[in-house]
Amino acid sequence: MIFAGLGFAQLAAIFGIAGAAVVGLYVLRLRRRTVAIPFSPLWQRILKDKDATTLFSRLKRLLSLLLQLALLALLVFALGDPRAAATLVKGRTLVVLVDASASMQATDVSPNRLEVAKNEVKAMIRGLGGADRMLIAQMDAMVTPLGPMSGDTSELERALDQVKATDARADFPRALRFATDTLRNVELGEIVVVSDGNLGPALDASGPVHLGDDKLSFVSVGTGKRNVGITQFSVRRYPLDKSRYEVMLEVTNTGPEQQDIELSLLGDGNVVDLTKLRLMPGERLPRFYPNLSGASRTLEAKLGNVDGTHDNLPADDHAYALLPERRRAKVLVVSEGNTYLEAALLLDEYLEVTQVTPVDYVNKHGGGSGFDVVVFDRVTPATPPRAHALYLDPRGPGSPVKVEAELTSPGFDKIDRKHPIVRFTALDDVNVARGHKLVPDVAAGDKVVGSFGGTSPILVAGSRGAYKFVALGFDVRDSDLPLRVAWPLFLLNTVNFFTDEDARYISSFRTGDVWRVPVSTQATEATLALPGGATERVPVHEGRAVYLGERAGFYELTAGDTASTPEQPAPISGANKTAFAANLLDAEESTIAPVPELVVDGKTAGKVEGFHVGVRREIWIYLLLAAVLLTALEWATYHRRITV
Amino acid sequence: MGLLESLRNSFSRRSDAGGSRANEDLFDDDFQRKLDYLAIVSRRVFAGRMRAERRTKKTGSGVEFADHREYQPGDDFRYLDWNVYQRFDKLLLRLFEEEEDLAIYFIVDASGSMAFGTGDKLRYAKRICAALAYVGLANLDRVCIVSTSDRVMMRMAETRGKARIFKVFRFLRELESAGTTDLGDALKTFVAQHKRRGLAVLISDLYDPQGFERGINVLRYNKFDPFVVHVVDKAEEKPKLFGDVLLYDCETGDEREVTVTPKVLSRFREEYEKYIHDIDRFCATRQVPYVRADVSVPFDELILRVFRRGGFLR
């Protein structure tokens, strides 16, 4: 017998003090209530029998005292938390990894696999031995311990209640490494994996996971296999016709049976396309929808069985995507008049062009504030505009680049053809009467897009502060460029270079990844509205909001204020809000057929054993129960005047 | 009730265990009106009697019929009125007047136990005594009152005439409950002091540790006609006690630790009833008129009952 709580000496001292107090109180007894009576002989007659039993009464009082002392002894003994020595030594340390990945939302078992898994773990908690300790961790895209290592059943059950399913796949190697790290230097460590088994190999960039001496147990959850899921889904606008877009998706039948499904595509909530498909077991069916229109923002794909039923995993039957926001770019042309320029800008209906004279530019338009692009035609302002700018033949101190010696008959001898402003253009044979050599600021990151003779740049792109600029070193009227197709292409490419969406724009994120969403302010924190309606504060690091997404659906990120600075452009209306979508899109996670056995590090996981519901090897509980029982007994005997 | 008051009450519990109502006037105008009424009733009961004649309860020795009274066990069959029995199927005893002077002695038990109970037995006893004395005085009898405990404590000299009722009131007002009960010794003193025999009305709760019989027997053996008015309080039969208590005899000071349970209470009630029954039987077998006076019954009703039974005055 070992005392896990207070030591024997402490227990003896407590019992001695408390016992003396009990005996003292017993000896003192409470003073009886004095009641006057008129004629005591009447009472004496009926109490004659009582006198005969005085000895017995004393014995009963002694019994009462002994009961009190027994109660005290039980309570003091319970303080010591006595345990059998063998039990204490054999206490196990368990790390329970509860799979909360998307496949655990499968409804092949009622109500779903995750709830069944939680019930399995709950049974384990109730079957813990007195010396056993358990830690419960949720295993999804990462591993999250939900409480401390504990033997307290209520604490463990509270931790278990926090397990929530996600739309991500499980990072099994990470979870195993967490478990092995937790159990390092622990005797009788045991890892219990409660999952449907679709976890992939226990292998990551650091190599295979080694379990060491830790025992691995596996509780398999789930029975069904029937599932068809959307495993790819993306959308993009056509670069040259942004009112139209194309969609690519892939549907996979991960089940063992042929499935007839109905695939619907919704744009802004309206059905754009409805297709019936037949998928053979294991078949992956890609679908491509070119030249779609009618949706400006959201796209969704939904799966359903033709017969109206649902497969076992609804989580992968719905995919989301967002089209990049399409809006009219506001262009300010500062010119005394240039027909070529005005005509070229009329070509794109998504341009909102305002033309002003150089005088009005300063007086009425506040230096370009509120515009996406300012085009300076043979005019160079003293101060740079608060917008992206195209300089045609810049001059003077306001020029973003230094303008040097005049060039006679320059041409585009060298062109950076990969630069977006010269995409689809043929500038090699443009004839220019005269121009000026531009000197790029290499330190500021300026790029020479076109140069004359390899040494005289005449087309430079770069940025000053937060604003981009493009400078063309000649007046277009002194060349035949406006007469060429390259002229409007160059102009529109330049506007797009300034205003086009991020080339890295993706129509949806994957759940389970760490998302880095660009934000347009200097805020260090942003608010993210989740698909369910809840909001979370997320940190912004290096201009991007960082968030580990685990739910499929549409998100909206609101970042900070809308104040603009020279270094940070004022966002155009609504630009401080960024919307994006997230999807599971994981064929492996959509494969829900439960795996009967789990092999890690060459070992096959064993069955869970050693949990006996209702048996706690903690003696103090029984001591307390005995104390309660004795109290009830004492109460009953007292009120029935047996022990008084 | 404030804490100080409760503490004071707990410290003084032994001194006023009965909770007497000393400040209240026992014999106010209302009481006296009731006495006048009782006097009228008593005259009706004793209609035909010559004024200033002296009466005795010695039935049979006279020749003039006075009244009927209910038969009580122990009465002489010879005086049963068989004609009435034949007509009304009631056993009534014929009473005859004797032309003899009558002295009425009221012996009021003023021991400590008389102050006990919810209704204050001594107060009740005083009112009975006053009422009966008034009737006696109104009928020109000689009335004498003594108070006893373990001895004769106070004595009001014999007096006659209705106007002396205020003397009776004054005497009774001064009576206080105190001391233990020893009716035997007290009444021995009483009979020694009063050579003239007559009706001796003993008003007592009969809580005599030496036995209630002694006192009654002293009266009987010394040729007095005893009449017992037993003052009882129902609260004494069913005391409100439970749990661990220290019983304290308000007369003797004896203490006794008792754990009162329903079973103990039941046994006490049995014992109390047996005690009452013993008194009743004792009086019946010795032809001693006996009236049990419950303090919860208005005293005038009790007095009327006494007249109706005809055992007290004739």
PDB file of C-alpha atoms in Angstrom, chain A residues 29-52 54 61 638-642 644, chain B residues 13 17 113 116 207-209 236 239 241-250 252 254 256-259 261 264 267-268 271-272 275:
ATOM      1  CA  ARG A  29     -21.826  17.015  24.741  1.00  0.00           C
ATOM      2  CA  LEU A  30     -24.431  19.568  24.103  1.00  0.00           C
ATOM      3  CA  ARG A  31     -26.314  20.886  27.100  1.00  0.00           C
ATOM      4  CA  ARG A  32     -29.814  19.564  27.171  1.00  0.00           C
ATOM      5  CA  ARG A  33     -32.771  21.865  26.944  1.00  0.00           C
ATOM      6  CA  THR A  34     -34.269  22.398  30.353  1.00  0.00           C
ATOM      7  CA  VAL A  35     -38.027  21.952  30.516  1.00  0.00           C
ATOM      8  CA  ALA A  36     -40.100  22.571  33.627  1.00  0.00           C
ATOM      9  CA  ILE A  37     -42.742  20.032  34.581  1.00  0.00           C
ATOM     10  CA  PRO A  38     -45.327  20.230  37.358  1.00  0.00           C
ATOM     11  CA  PHE A  39     -45.093  16.737  38.761  1.00  0.00           C
ATOM     12  CA  SER A  40     -41.972  14.645  38.267  1.00  0.00           C
ATOM     13  CA  PRO A  41     -43.272  11.421  39.933  1.00  0.00           C
ATOM     14  CA  LEU A  42     -45.345  10.766  36.811  1.00  0.00           C
ATOM     15  CA  TRP A  43     -42.170  10.817  34.720  1.00  0.00           C
ATOM     16  CA  GLN A  44     -40.269   8.773  37.256  1.00  0.00           C
ATOM     17  CA  ARG A  45     -42.763   5.990  36.901  1.00  0.00           C
ATOM     18  CA  ILE A  46     -42.304   5.690  33.175  1.00  0.00           C
ATOM     19  CA  LEU A  47     -38.546   6.105  33.346  1.00  0.00           C
ATOM     20  CA  LYS A  48     -37.996   3.232  35.723  1.00  0.00           C
ATOM     21  CA  ASP A  49     -37.392   0.962  32.757  1.00  0.00           C
ATOM     22  CA  LYS A  50     -34.896   3.427  31.364  1.00  0.00           C
ATOM     23  CA  ASP A  51     -32.847   3.256  34.508  1.00  0.00           C
ATOM     24  CA  ALA A  52     -32.559  -0.430  34.021  1.00  0.00           C
ATOM     25  CA  THR A  54     -28.504   2.823  31.575  1.00  0.00           C
ATOM     26  CA  ARG A  61     -23.259   6.214  23.208  1.00  0.00           C
ATOM     27  CA  TYR A 638     -29.685   9.090  15.571  1.00  0.00           C
ATOM     28  CA  HIS A 639     -33.079  10.129  14.318  1.00  0.00           C
ATOM     29  CA  ARG A 640     -34.532   6.808  15.280  1.00  0.00           C
ATOM     30  CA  ARG A 641     -33.006   7.285  18.739  1.00  0.00           C
ATOM     31  CA  ILE A 642     -30.951   4.147  18.438  1.00  0.00           C
ATOM     32  CA  VAL A 644     -28.797   8.343  21.615  1.00  0.00           C
TER      33      VAL A 644
ATOM     34  CA  ARG B  13     -37.091  30.066  33.360  1.00  0.00           C
ATOM     35  CA  ALA B  17     -42.207  28.367  34.843  1.00  0.00           C
ATOM     36  CA  SER B 113     -47.340  23.350  40.472  1.00  0.00           C
ATOM     37  CA  PHE B 116     -47.888  25.646  35.835  1.00  0.00           C
ATOM     38  CA  TYR B 207     -49.970  16.840  42.522  1.00  0.00           C
ATOM     39  CA  ASP B 208     -48.941  15.568  45.932  1.00  0.00           C
ATOM     40  CA  PRO B 209     -45.787  13.461  45.953  1.00  0.00           C
ATOM     41  CA  GLU B 236     -49.958  18.675  31.052  1.00  0.00           C
ATOM     42  CA  PRO B 239     -46.575  18.005  26.894  1.00  0.00           C
ATOM     43  CA  LEU B 241     -41.549  17.765  24.327  1.00  0.00           C
ATOM     44  CA  PHE B 242     -39.194  16.000  21.963  1.00  0.00           C
ATOM     45  CA  GLY B 243     -35.549  15.112  21.866  1.00  0.00           C
ATOM     46  CA  ASP B 244     -32.948  15.417  24.548  1.00  0.00           C
ATOM     47  CA  VAL B 245     -34.299  17.434  27.471  1.00  0.00           C
ATOM     48  CA  LEU B 246     -33.561  18.015  31.102  1.00  0.00           C
ATOM     49  CA  LEU B 247     -36.838  17.739  33.005  1.00  0.00           C
ATOM     50  CA  TYR B 248     -37.058  20.055  35.964  1.00  0.00           C
ATOM     51  CA  ASP B 249     -39.727  19.679  38.645  1.00  0.00           C
ATOM     52  CA  CYS B 250     -40.931  23.193  39.360  1.00  0.00           C
ATOM     53  CA  THR B 252     -39.196  19.933  44.161  1.00  0.00           C
ATOM     54  CA  ASP B 254     -35.686  17.380  40.872  1.00  0.00           C
ATOM     55  CA  ARG B 256     -33.927  14.216  35.158  1.00  0.00           C
ATOM     56  CA  GLU B 257     -32.307  13.773  31.727  1.00  0.00           C
ATOM     57  CA  VAL B 258     -34.731  12.253  29.309  1.00  0.00           C
ATOM     58  CA  THR B 259     -34.736  11.608  25.607  1.00  0.00           C
ATOM     59  CA  THR B 261     -39.548   9.963  21.856  1.00  0.00           C
ATOM     60  CA  VAL B 264     -42.042   7.872  25.781  1.00  0.00           C
ATOM     61  CA  ARG B 267     -46.318   6.043  27.905  1.00  0.00           C
ATOM     62  CA  PHE B 268     -46.512   9.321  29.769  1.00  0.00           C
ATOM     63  CA  GLU B 271     -49.551   7.137  33.081  1.00  0.00           C
ATOM     64  CA  TYR B 272     -51.288  10.497  33.340  1.00  0.00           C
ATOM     65  CA  TYR B 275     -53.339   8.916  37.641  1.00  0.00           C
TER      66      TYR B 275
END
